[in-house]
CSV table of C-alpha atoms in Angstrom, one decimal:
chain,number,residue,atom,x,y,z
A,13,MET,CA,-95.2,48.1,11.8
A,14,ASN,CA,-91.5,46.8,11.4
A,15,ASN,CA,-89.0,49.7,14.2
A,16,ASN,CA,-86.4,49.2,13.5
A,17,PHE,CA,-84.1,51.3,11.3
A,18,SER,CA,-83.1,49.7,8.8
A,19,GLN,CA,-84.1,45.8,8.0
A,20,HIS,CA,-80.6,45.2,9.2
A,21,SER,CA,-79.8,43.6,13.0
A,22,GLU,CA,-80.7,45.6,15.5
A,23,THR,CA,-78.8,48.7,17.0
A,24,ALA,CA,-78.0,50.5,20.0
A,25,LEU,CA,-80.7,53.4,18.8
A,26,ASP,CA,-83.2,50.7,18.2
A,27,ARG,CA,-82.6,49.4,22.0
A,28,LEU,CA,-82.0,53.3,22.5
A,29,VAL,CA,-86.1,53.5,20.9
A,30,LYS,CA,-87.0,51.3,22.6
A,31,ARG,CA,-86.3,52.2,25.9
A,32,LEU,CA,-87.9,55.8,25.8
A,33,ALA,CA,-91.1,54.5,23.8
A,34,ARG,CA,-91.7,52.4,27.5
A,35,LEU,CA,-91.4,56.0,29.5
A,36,PRO,CA,-94.9,57.4,31.0
A,37,GLY,CA,-97.1,59.2,28.2
A,38,LEU,CA,-94.5,58.8,25.2
A,39,GLY,CA,-94.7,56.4,21.9
A,40,SER,CA,-92.8,55.0,19.1
A,41,ARG,CA,-93.1,58.4,17.0
A,42,SER,CA,-91.9,61.2,19.2
A,43,ALA,CA,-89.3,58.9,21.4
A,44,LYS,CA,-87.7,58.8,17.5
A,45,ARG,CA,-88.2,62.1,17.4
A,46,ILE,CA,-86.3,63.1,20.9
A,47,ALA,CA,-83.3,60.0,20.1
A,48,LEU,CA,-83.1,62.1,16.9
A,49,HIS,CA,-83.2,65.3,19.0
A,50,MET,CA,-80.2,63.9,20.7
A,51,LEU,CA,-78.2,62.3,18.0
A,52,LEU,CA,-77.9,65.7,16.4
A,53,ASN,CA,-77.2,66.8,19.9
A,54,ARG,CA,-74.3,64.9,21.1
A,55,LYS,CA,-71.7,66.6,23.3
A,56,ASP,CA,-75.0,69.2,24.7
A,57,VAL,CA,-77.8,67.1,25.7
A,58,MET,CA,-77.9,63.3,25.0
A,59,GLU,CA,-74.4,62.4,27.4
A,60,PRO,CA,-75.0,65.5,30.2
A,61,LEU,CA,-78.6,63.2,29.6
A,62,ALA,CA,-77.4,60.0,30.2
A,63,GLU,CA,-75.0,61.4,33.1
A,64,ALA,CA,-77.8,62.4,35.6
A,65,LEU,CA,-79.8,60.0,34.5
A,66,GLN,CA,-76.6,58.4,36.7
A,67,GLU,CA,-75.8,60.3,38.9
A,68,THR,CA,-79.5,60.3,40.3
A,69,ALA,CA,-79.9,56.5,39.8
A,70,ARG,CA,-76.6,56.7,41.8
A,71,ASP,CA,-77.9,59.9,44.8
A,72,MET,CA,-81.9,59.8,45.1
A,73,LYS,CA,-82.2,57.6,48.2
A,74,THR,CA,-85.7,56.2,49.5
A,75,CYS,CA,-86.0,57.9,53.4
A,76,HIS,CA,-87.3,55.3,55.6
A,77,HIS,CA,-88.8,57.2,58.0
A,78,CYS,CA,-90.9,59.0,55.9
A,79,PHE,CA,-91.2,57.0,52.3
A,80,SER,CA,-89.7,60.2,50.0
A,81,ILE,CA,-87.3,60.2,48.1
A,82,ASP,CA,-84.4,62.4,48.2
A,83,THR,CA,-80.3,63.1,48.3
A,84,SER,CA,-80.2,62.1,51.7
A,85,ASP,CA,-81.5,59.0,54.1
A,86,PRO,CA,-83.5,60.4,56.2
A,87,CYS,CA,-84.9,63.4,53.8
A,88,ARG,CA,-84.6,67.1,53.9
A,89,ILE,CA,-88.1,67.5,54.4
A,90,CYS,CA,-88.0,65.5,57.6
A,91,THR,CA,-84.9,66.9,59.0
A,92,ASP,CA,-86.1,70.8,58.3
A,93,THR,CA,-86.4,71.7,62.4
A,94,SER,CA,-88.7,74.8,60.9
A,95,ARG,CA,-91.4,71.9,60.1
A,96,SER,CA,-93.7,71.4,62.1
A,97,GLU,CA,-93.4,68.2,63.9
A,98,ASN,CA,-96.8,68.1,65.0
A,99,THR,CA,-99.1,67.8,61.6
A,100,ILE,CA,-98.2,64.9,59.2
A,101,CYS,CA,-99.9,65.2,55.2
A,102,VAL,CA,-100.6,60.9,54.2
A,103,VAL,CA,-100.0,60.8,50.0
A,104,ALA,CA,-100.3,58.5,48.0
A,105,SER,CA,-96.7,59.5,46.3
A,106,VAL,CA,-93.9,61.6,45.9
A,107,ALA,CA,-95.7,63.6,42.4
A,108,ASP,CA,-97.9,64.7,44.6
A,109,LEU,CA,-95.3,65.2,47.7
A,110,TRP,CA,-93.8,67.7,44.6
A,111,ALA,CA,-97.3,69.1,44.1
A,112,LEU,CA,-98.5,69.7,48.4
A,113,GLU,CA,-94.4,71.5,48.3
A,114,ARG,CA,-95.0,73.6,45.2
A,115,THR,CA,-97.5,75.5,46.7
A,116,ARG,CA,-94.9,76.6,49.7
A,117,SER,CA,-98.2,76.4,51.7
A,118,PHE,CA,-97.6,73.5,53.4
A,119,ARG,CA,-95.3,72.9,56.7
A,120,GLY,CA,-94.3,70.4,58.1
A,121,GLN,CA,-94.1,66.6,57.9
A,122,TYR,CA,-95.1,64.0,54.7
A,123,HIS,CA,-96.0,60.7,55.1
A,124,VAL,CA,-95.8,57.9,51.1
A,125,LEU,CA,-97.9,55.9,50.6
A,126,GLY,CA,-96.4,54.0,48.2
A,127,GLY,CA,-100.3,53.7,46.3
A,128,LEU,CA,-103.6,53.5,47.6
A,129,LEU,CA,-106.0,50.8,48.2
A,130,SER,CA,-107.3,49.2,45.5
A,131,ALA,CA,-109.0,45.2,44.9
A,132,ILE,CA,-107.5,45.1,41.2
A,133,ASP,CA,-104.8,46.0,41.6
A,134,GLY,CA,-103.9,43.9,44.1
A,135,MET,CA,-102.8,46.6,46.4
A,136,GLY,CA,-103.6,46.0,49.8
A,137,PRO,CA,-102.7,47.3,52.7
A,138,ARG,CA,-99.9,45.5,53.5
A,139,GLU,CA,-98.3,46.3,50.1
A,140,LEU,CA,-98.8,50.6,51.2
A,141,ASN,CA,-96.9,51.7,54.2
A,142,ILE,CA,-99.8,52.4,57.1
A,143,ASP,CA,-98.5,50.7,59.1
A,144,ALA,CA,-94.9,53.5,59.5
A,145,LEU,CA,-97.6,55.6,60.0
A,146,LEU,CA,-99.7,54.8,63.1
A,147,GLY,CA,-95.8,53.9,64.1
A,148,ARG,CA,-94.9,57.5,63.8
A,149,ILE,CA,-98.0,58.5,65.0
A,150,GLN,CA,-97.9,56.1,68.6
A,151,GLY,CA,-93.9,56.8,68.5
A,152,GLU,CA,-94.0,60.8,67.8
A,153,LYS,CA,-95.6,64.2,68.4
A,154,VAL,CA,-97.9,64.2,65.9
A,155,GLU,CA,-101.4,65.9,66.7
A,156,GLU,CA,-102.8,66.7,63.2
A,157,ILE,CA,-103.1,63.7,60.1
A,158,ILE,CA,-104.3,65.1,56.9
A,159,LEU,CA,-105.1,63.2,54.3
A,160,ALA,CA,-104.4,64.5,50.8
A,161,LEU,CA,-105.8,61.1,49.0
A,162,SER,CA,-106.7,62.1,45.6
A,163,ALA,CA,-110.8,62.8,45.2
A,164,THR,CA,-111.5,58.9,44.0
A,165,VAL,CA,-113.4,56.0,44.5
A,166,GLN,CA,-109.8,54.6,45.8
A,167,GLY,CA,-108.8,58.0,47.3
A,168,GLN,CA,-111.7,58.4,49.3
A,169,SER,CA,-111.8,54.4,50.2
A,170,THR,CA,-107.5,54.4,51.2
A,171,ALA,CA,-108.6,57.5,53.4
A,172,HIS,CA,-111.3,56.2,55.0
A,173,TYR,CA,-109.0,52.9,56.0
A,174,ILE,CA,-107.2,54.8,58.1
A,175,ALA,CA,-109.0,57.2,59.6
A,176,ASP,CA,-110.2,53.6,61.0
A,177,ALA,CA,-107.0,52.7,61.2
A,178,CYS,CA,-106.3,56.2,63.7
A,179,ASN,CA,-109.4,55.3,65.5
A,180,GLY,CA,-108.5,55.3,69.6
A,181,LEU,CA,-105.2,57.3,68.5
A,182,PRO,CA,-104.5,60.8,70.3
A,183,VAL,CA,-104.5,62.3,66.5
A,184,THR,CA,-106.9,64.0,64.8
A,185,VAL,CA,-107.7,63.0,61.6
A,186,THR,CA,-108.6,65.5,58.2
A,187,ARG,CA,-109.1,66.1,55.3
A,188,LEU,CA,-108.4,68.0,52.1
A,189,ALA,CA,-111.1,70.2,50.7
A,190,GLN,CA,-113.6,69.3,48.3
A,191,GLY,CA,-115.9,72.1,45.8
A,192,MET,CA,-114.9,74.3,43.1
A,193,PRO,CA,-111.8,74.2,41.5
A,194,PHE,CA,-110.1,77.1,41.7
A,195,GLY,CA,-111.0,79.1,38.7
A,196,GLY,CA,-113.5,76.6,37.7
A,197,GLU,CA,-116.1,77.6,35.8
A,198,LEU,CA,-120.1,76.1,37.5
A,199,ASP,CA,-121.0,75.4,33.6
A,200,TYR,CA,-118.3,73.1,32.7
A,201,LEU,CA,-118.0,71.3,36.0
A,202,ASP,CA,-119.2,68.1,36.5
A,203,ASP,CA,-121.9,67.2,38.6
A,204,GLY,CA,-120.1,65.6,41.6
A,205,THR,CA,-118.1,68.5,42.3
A,206,ILE,CA,-121.1,71.0,42.0
A,207,THR,CA,-122.9,68.7,45.1
A,208,THR,CA,-119.7,68.4,47.0
A,209,ALA,CA,-119.2,72.0,46.9
A,210,LEU,CA,-122.7,73.0,47.2
A,211,ASN,CA,-123.4,70.6,49.6
A,212,ALA,CA,-119.9,72.4,51.9
A,213,ARG,CA,-121.0,76.0,51.1
A,214,LYS,CA,-119.3,77.9,53.3
A,215,ALA,CA,-121.2,81.4,54.4
A,216,VAL,CA,-119.6,84.4,53.8
B,3,MET,CA,-93.3,78.3,40.6
B,4,ASN,CA,-90.4,77.4,42.2
B,5,ASN,CA,-89.5,74.0,39.7
B,6,ASN,CA,-87.3,72.4,42.7
B,7,PHE,CA,-88.7,69.7,44.4
B,8,SER,CA,-87.5,71.3,47.7
B,9,GLN,CA,-86.3,75.0,49.0
B,10,HIS,CA,-83.0,73.7,49.6
B,11,SER,CA,-79.9,73.6,46.7
B,12,GLU,CA,-80.6,71.7,43.2
B,13,THR,CA,-80.6,67.9,43.4
B,14,ALA,CA,-79.2,65.5,40.9
B,15,LEU,CA,-83.0,64.7,40.1
B,16,ASP,CA,-83.5,68.3,39.8
B,17,ARG,CA,-80.6,68.5,36.9
B,18,LEU,CA,-81.8,65.1,35.3
B,19,VAL,CA,-85.9,67.0,35.5
B,20,LYS,CA,-84.1,70.2,33.9
B,21,ARG,CA,-82.7,67.8,31.2
B,22,LEU,CA,-85.3,65.9,30.3
B,23,ALA,CA,-88.2,69.1,30.1
B,24,ARG,CA,-86.2,70.1,27.1
B,25,LEU,CA,-86.4,67.2,24.7
B,26,PRO,CA,-88.6,67.7,21.8
B,27,GLY,CA,-92.5,66.7,22.9
B,28,LEU,CA,-91.4,67.3,26.2
B,29,GLY,CA,-92.2,69.7,29.1
B,30,SER,CA,-91.9,70.6,33.1
B,31,ARG,CA,-93.8,68.0,34.5
B,32,SER,CA,-93.8,65.0,32.0
B,33,ALA,CA,-90.1,65.4,32.9
B,34,LYS,CA,-91.2,65.6,36.5
B,35,ARG,CA,-93.5,62.3,35.7
B,36,ILE,CA,-91.1,60.5,33.5
B,37,ALA,CA,-88.1,61.2,35.9
B,38,LEU,CA,-90.3,60.0,39.4
B,39,HIS,CA,-90.8,56.0,37.1
B,40,MET,CA,-87.4,56.4,36.5
B,41,LEU,CA,-86.4,56.6,39.8
B,42,LEU,CA,-89.4,54.2,41.7
B,43,ASN,CA,-88.1,51.5,38.5
B,44,ARG,CA,-84.4,52.2,39.0
B,45,LYS,CA,-82.7,48.4,37.9
B,46,ASP,CA,-85.6,48.3,34.7
B,47,VAL,CA,-85.4,51.6,34.1
B,48,MET,CA,-82.9,54.2,34.8
B,49,GLU,CA,-79.9,52.5,34.4
B,50,PRO,CA,-80.3,50.7,31.8
B,51,LEU,CA,-81.3,53.4,29.3
B,52,ALA,CA,-78.4,55.8,30.7
B,53,GLU,CA,-76.4,52.9,29.4
B,54,ALA,CA,-78.7,52.8,26.4
B,55,LEU,CA,-77.3,56.8,25.7
B,56,GLN,CA,-74.3,56.1,26.4
B,57,GLU,CA,-73.7,53.5,24.4
B,58,THR,CA,-75.9,55.2,21.3
B,59,ALA,CA,-74.2,58.9,21.4
B,60,ARG,CA,-70.7,56.4,21.0
B,61,ASP,CA,-71.8,54.2,18.4
B,62,MET,CA,-73.5,55.9,15.9
B,63,LYS,CA,-72.3,57.6,13.3
B,64,THR,CA,-72.8,60.4,10.3
B,65,CYS,CA,-71.6,58.0,7.2
B,66,HIS,CA,-69.9,60.8,5.0
B,67,HIS,CA,-71.8,59.1,1.9
B,68,CYS,CA,-75.6,59.7,2.4
B,69,PHE,CA,-74.9,61.5,5.4
B,70,SER,CA,-77.8,59.4,7.8
B,71,ILE,CA,-76.5,58.2,10.9
B,72,ASP,CA,-76.1,54.3,11.9
B,73,THR,CA,-73.6,52.4,13.6
B,74,SER,CA,-70.9,51.6,10.4
B,75,ASP,CA,-69.6,54.9,8.2
B,76,PRO,CA,-70.4,54.2,5.7
B,77,CYS,CA,-73.7,53.2,6.2
B,78,ARG,CA,-75.1,49.9,5.4
B,79,ILE,CA,-77.8,51.1,2.9
B,80,CYS,CA,-74.9,52.5,1.3
B,81,THR,CA,-73.0,49.1,2.1
B,82,ASP,CA,-75.7,47.1,1.1
B,83,THR,CA,-75.2,45.3,-2.8
B,84,SER,CA,-78.5,44.1,-3.1
B,85,ARG,CA,-79.9,47.9,-3.4
B,86,SER,CA,-80.4,49.6,-7.0
B,87,GLU,CA,-77.3,52.3,-7.3
B,88,ASN,CA,-79.4,53.7,-9.9
B,89,THR,CA,-81.9,56.1,-7.8
B,90,ILE,CA,-80.9,58.1,-4.9
B,91,CYS,CA,-84.1,59.3,-2.8
B,92,VAL,CA,-83.1,62.6,-1.4
B,93,VAL,CA,-84.6,63.3,2.2
B,94,ALA,CA,-84.8,66.7,4.5
B,95,SER,CA,-83.5,64.8,7.5
B,96,VAL,CA,-82.6,61.4,9.0
B,97,ALA,CA,-85.9,61.2,10.6
B,98,ASP,CA,-87.9,61.2,6.9
B,99,LEU,CA,-85.4,58.7,5.2
B,100,TRP,CA,-87.0,56.5,8.6
B,101,ALA,CA,-90.3,57.8,7.7
B,102,LEU,CA,-89.1,55.6,3.9
B,103,GLU,CA,-87.8,52.5,5.3
B,104,ARG,CA,-90.6,52.1,7.5
B,105,THR,CA,-92.7,51.3,4.0
B,106,ARG,CA,-90.0,49.2,3.0
B,107,SER,CA,-91.3,50.5,-0.6
B,108,PHE,CA,-87.6,52.3,-1.9
B,109,ARG,CA,-84.3,50.0,-2.4
B,110,GLY,CA,-82.1,52.5,-3.6
B,111,GLN,CA,-79.1,54.4,-2.5
B,112,TYR,CA,-80.7,57.6,0.1
B,113,HIS,CA,-79.0,61.1,0.3
B,114,VAL,CA,-79.6,63.1,3.5
B,115,LEU,CA,-80.0,67.4,3.2
B,116,GLY,CA,-79.4,67.7,6.8
B,117,GLY,CA,-82.1,70.4,6.6
B,118,LEU,CA,-84.6,72.0,4.1
B,119,LEU,CA,-83.4,76.2,1.3
B,120,SER,CA,-85.1,78.4,5.0
B,121,ALA,CA,-83.9,82.2,4.4
B,122,ILE,CA,-85.7,83.1,8.0
B,123,ASP,CA,-83.5,80.5,10.0
B,124,GLY,CA,-80.4,81.5,7.6
B,125,MET,CA,-80.3,77.4,5.6
B,126,GLY,CA,-78.5,78.3,2.2
B,127,PRO,CA,-77.9,76.1,-0.1
B,128,ARG,CA,-74.6,76.0,2.0
B,129,GLU,CA,-76.1,74.5,5.0
B,130,LEU,CA,-77.4,72.1,3.3
B,131,ASN,CA,-75.2,68.1,1.5
B,132,ILE,CA,-76.6,70.2,-2.2
B,133,ASP,CA,-72.6,69.8,-3.5
B,134,ALA,CA,-71.9,66.1,-1.8
B,135,LEU,CA,-75.1,65.4,-4.3
B,136,LEU,CA,-74.5,66.8,-7.3
B,137,GLY,CA,-70.8,65.1,-6.8
B,138,ARG,CA,-72.7,62.2,-6.3
B,139,ILE,CA,-74.2,62.3,-9.9
B,140,GLN,CA,-71.4,62.8,-11.5
B,141,GLY,CA,-70.0,60.8,-10.1
B,142,GLU,CA,-71.8,57.1,-10.0
B,143,LYS,CA,-73.6,55.4,-12.1
B,144,VAL,CA,-77.2,57.5,-10.5
B,145,GLU,CA,-80.2,57.6,-13.2
B,146,GLU,CA,-82.4,59.4,-10.9
B,147,ILE,CA,-82.8,61.4,-8.2
B,148,ILE,CA,-86.7,61.3,-6.6
B,149,LEU,CA,-86.6,64.9,-4.2
B,150,ALA,CA,-88.8,63.1,-1.4
B,151,LEU,CA,-89.1,66.8,0.3
B,152,SER,CA,-92.3,68.3,2.0
B,153,ALA,CA,-94.9,69.5,0.6
B,154,THR,CA,-94.6,72.7,2.7
B,155,VAL,CA,-93.4,75.9,1.1
B,156,GLN,CA,-89.5,75.4,2.3
B,157,GLY,CA,-89.5,72.1,0.6
B,158,GLN,CA,-90.5,72.9,-2.3
B,159,SER,CA,-88.5,75.8,-3.2
B,160,THR,CA,-85.4,73.4,-2.1
B,161,ALA,CA,-86.8,70.8,-4.8
B,162,HIS,CA,-86.9,73.4,-6.6
B,163,TYR,CA,-83.3,74.3,-6.3
B,164,ILE,CA,-82.4,71.3,-6.0
B,165,ALA,CA,-83.7,70.1,-10.1
B,166,ASP,CA,-82.2,73.7,-10.8
B,167,ALA,CA,-79.0,72.1,-9.6
B,168,CYS,CA,-79.6,69.5,-12.5
B,169,ASN,CA,-80.4,71.2,-14.9
B,170,GLY,CA,-77.1,69.5,-18.0
B,171,LEU,CA,-76.4,66.5,-15.3
B,172,PRO,CA,-77.5,62.9,-17.6
B,173,VAL,CA,-80.2,61.9,-14.5
B,174,THR,CA,-83.8,62.5,-14.3
B,175,VAL,CA,-86.0,64.6,-11.3
B,176,THR,CA,-88.3,63.9,-10.2
B,177,ARG,CA,-90.5,64.5,-6.7
B,178,LEU,CA,-94.0,62.5,-5.1
B,179,ALA,CA,-97.0,62.1,-6.1
B,180,GLN,CA,-99.3,65.0,-5.4
B,181,GLY,CA,-100.7,62.0,-2.3
B,182,MET,CA,-99.6,64.5,0.2
B,183,PRO,CA,-101.6,66.0,2.3
B,184,PHE,CA,-101.3,69.8,1.2
B,185,GLY,CA,-98.9,70.9,5.0
B,186,GLY,CA,-97.8,68.0,5.4
B,187,GLU,CA,-94.4,67.1,7.0
B,188,LEU,CA,-93.1,63.0,5.5
B,189,ASP,CA,-92.1,62.1,9.8
B,190,TYR,CA,-95.8,62.2,10.4
B,191,LEU,CA,-98.2,60.6,7.5
B,192,ASP,CA,-99.0,57.4,7.2
B,193,ASP,CA,-97.4,54.9,5.5
B,194,GLY,CA,-99.4,54.5,3.0
B,195,THR,CA,-100.1,57.5,2.4
B,196,ILE,CA,-96.2,57.6,1.4
B,197,THR,CA,-96.1,54.4,-0.4
B,198,THR,CA,-98.7,55.6,-2.5
B,199,ALA,CA,-97.1,59.4,-3.4
B,200,LEU,CA,-93.9,57.1,-3.4
B,201,ASN,CA,-94.4,54.7,-6.4
B,202,ALA,CA,-96.9,58.1,-8.0
B,203,ARG,CA,-94.1,59.8,-7.9
B,204,LYS,CA,-94.1,62.7,-11.5
B,205,ALA,CA,-91.0,64.0,-13.3
B,206,VAL,CA,-90.4,67.1,-12.8
């Protein structure tokens, strides 16, 4: 299928649609729909979005301490004195950090690994920010490491690797509880979740 | 729910996500996923996209003749001497024009109405480029008008309105064949269906 809008040379619009179509969750058709919507709303949508992209690319920095992304380095979570210094929540990605912050139920520090261990994807311990985490445990007043990693094979093998690496260090290593999701209906849950929830049952 | 990434002041990233979330087909979560993907690929994804947006906003023009969007005014379809001047294909939007061009089965001219008649949306004949179409029929060597409008109530009432307005003018008015599925919208149809409907068009 010809993706250009005409049979002539590639236009600025063709290039824009190609770039949009490569973004996660978008394809050729949704990219065209978005591009047309923007073209019909240049002043209100297209130009402000271009400015927001450039502003973000310029202003957002990676925190050298926790590897999150923020307008400042160190980030506002690392420098927030109202947050506990004793607990570090270890997450795979900045998206996971945002998901946890959205709940407003954690008031400690974070450490972003930048991925999970995966032989297939060539992600070994050197590719993740694990050494920096161990350095923080030894150099700071850390009492607890919460491994907030996905309940997948890669998430759990990364958790095991970090727990092993923390062996002998003066720190408690915990992980997020596994069980039924909030609002989960037993009939619709997978067998693994039910088994885990059953084995981890608590006294009422 | 707090949509900011922290409980502090709004950052460039917050503004970017808000702008992305307003694009058609995107929501808050997909906007965050896209923003994070771009932040992790600033040089390869984010900055080129910002440039593509600005380039497109600057370079793309509305053709004063057929009301399509292209890098030049008049557009490359209107100035292409290899295309027939005797047939004008009337479409609701530039997206529909693109859908037809994708099939490579039409080699005439286009006329973009800029919408469909709709009492609910306040779209009357004055809001559409219908007078310009009638002017083209009277001033140019047009022999046939193909009404390539969606098989919806609005599409068909717009087709009837234009067919009535062409009554008495020296032009044949045709519409796409009833090969389109009931309620189908042109932009979402597969190429084969569009081609079949175009080739089997009937006189109104």
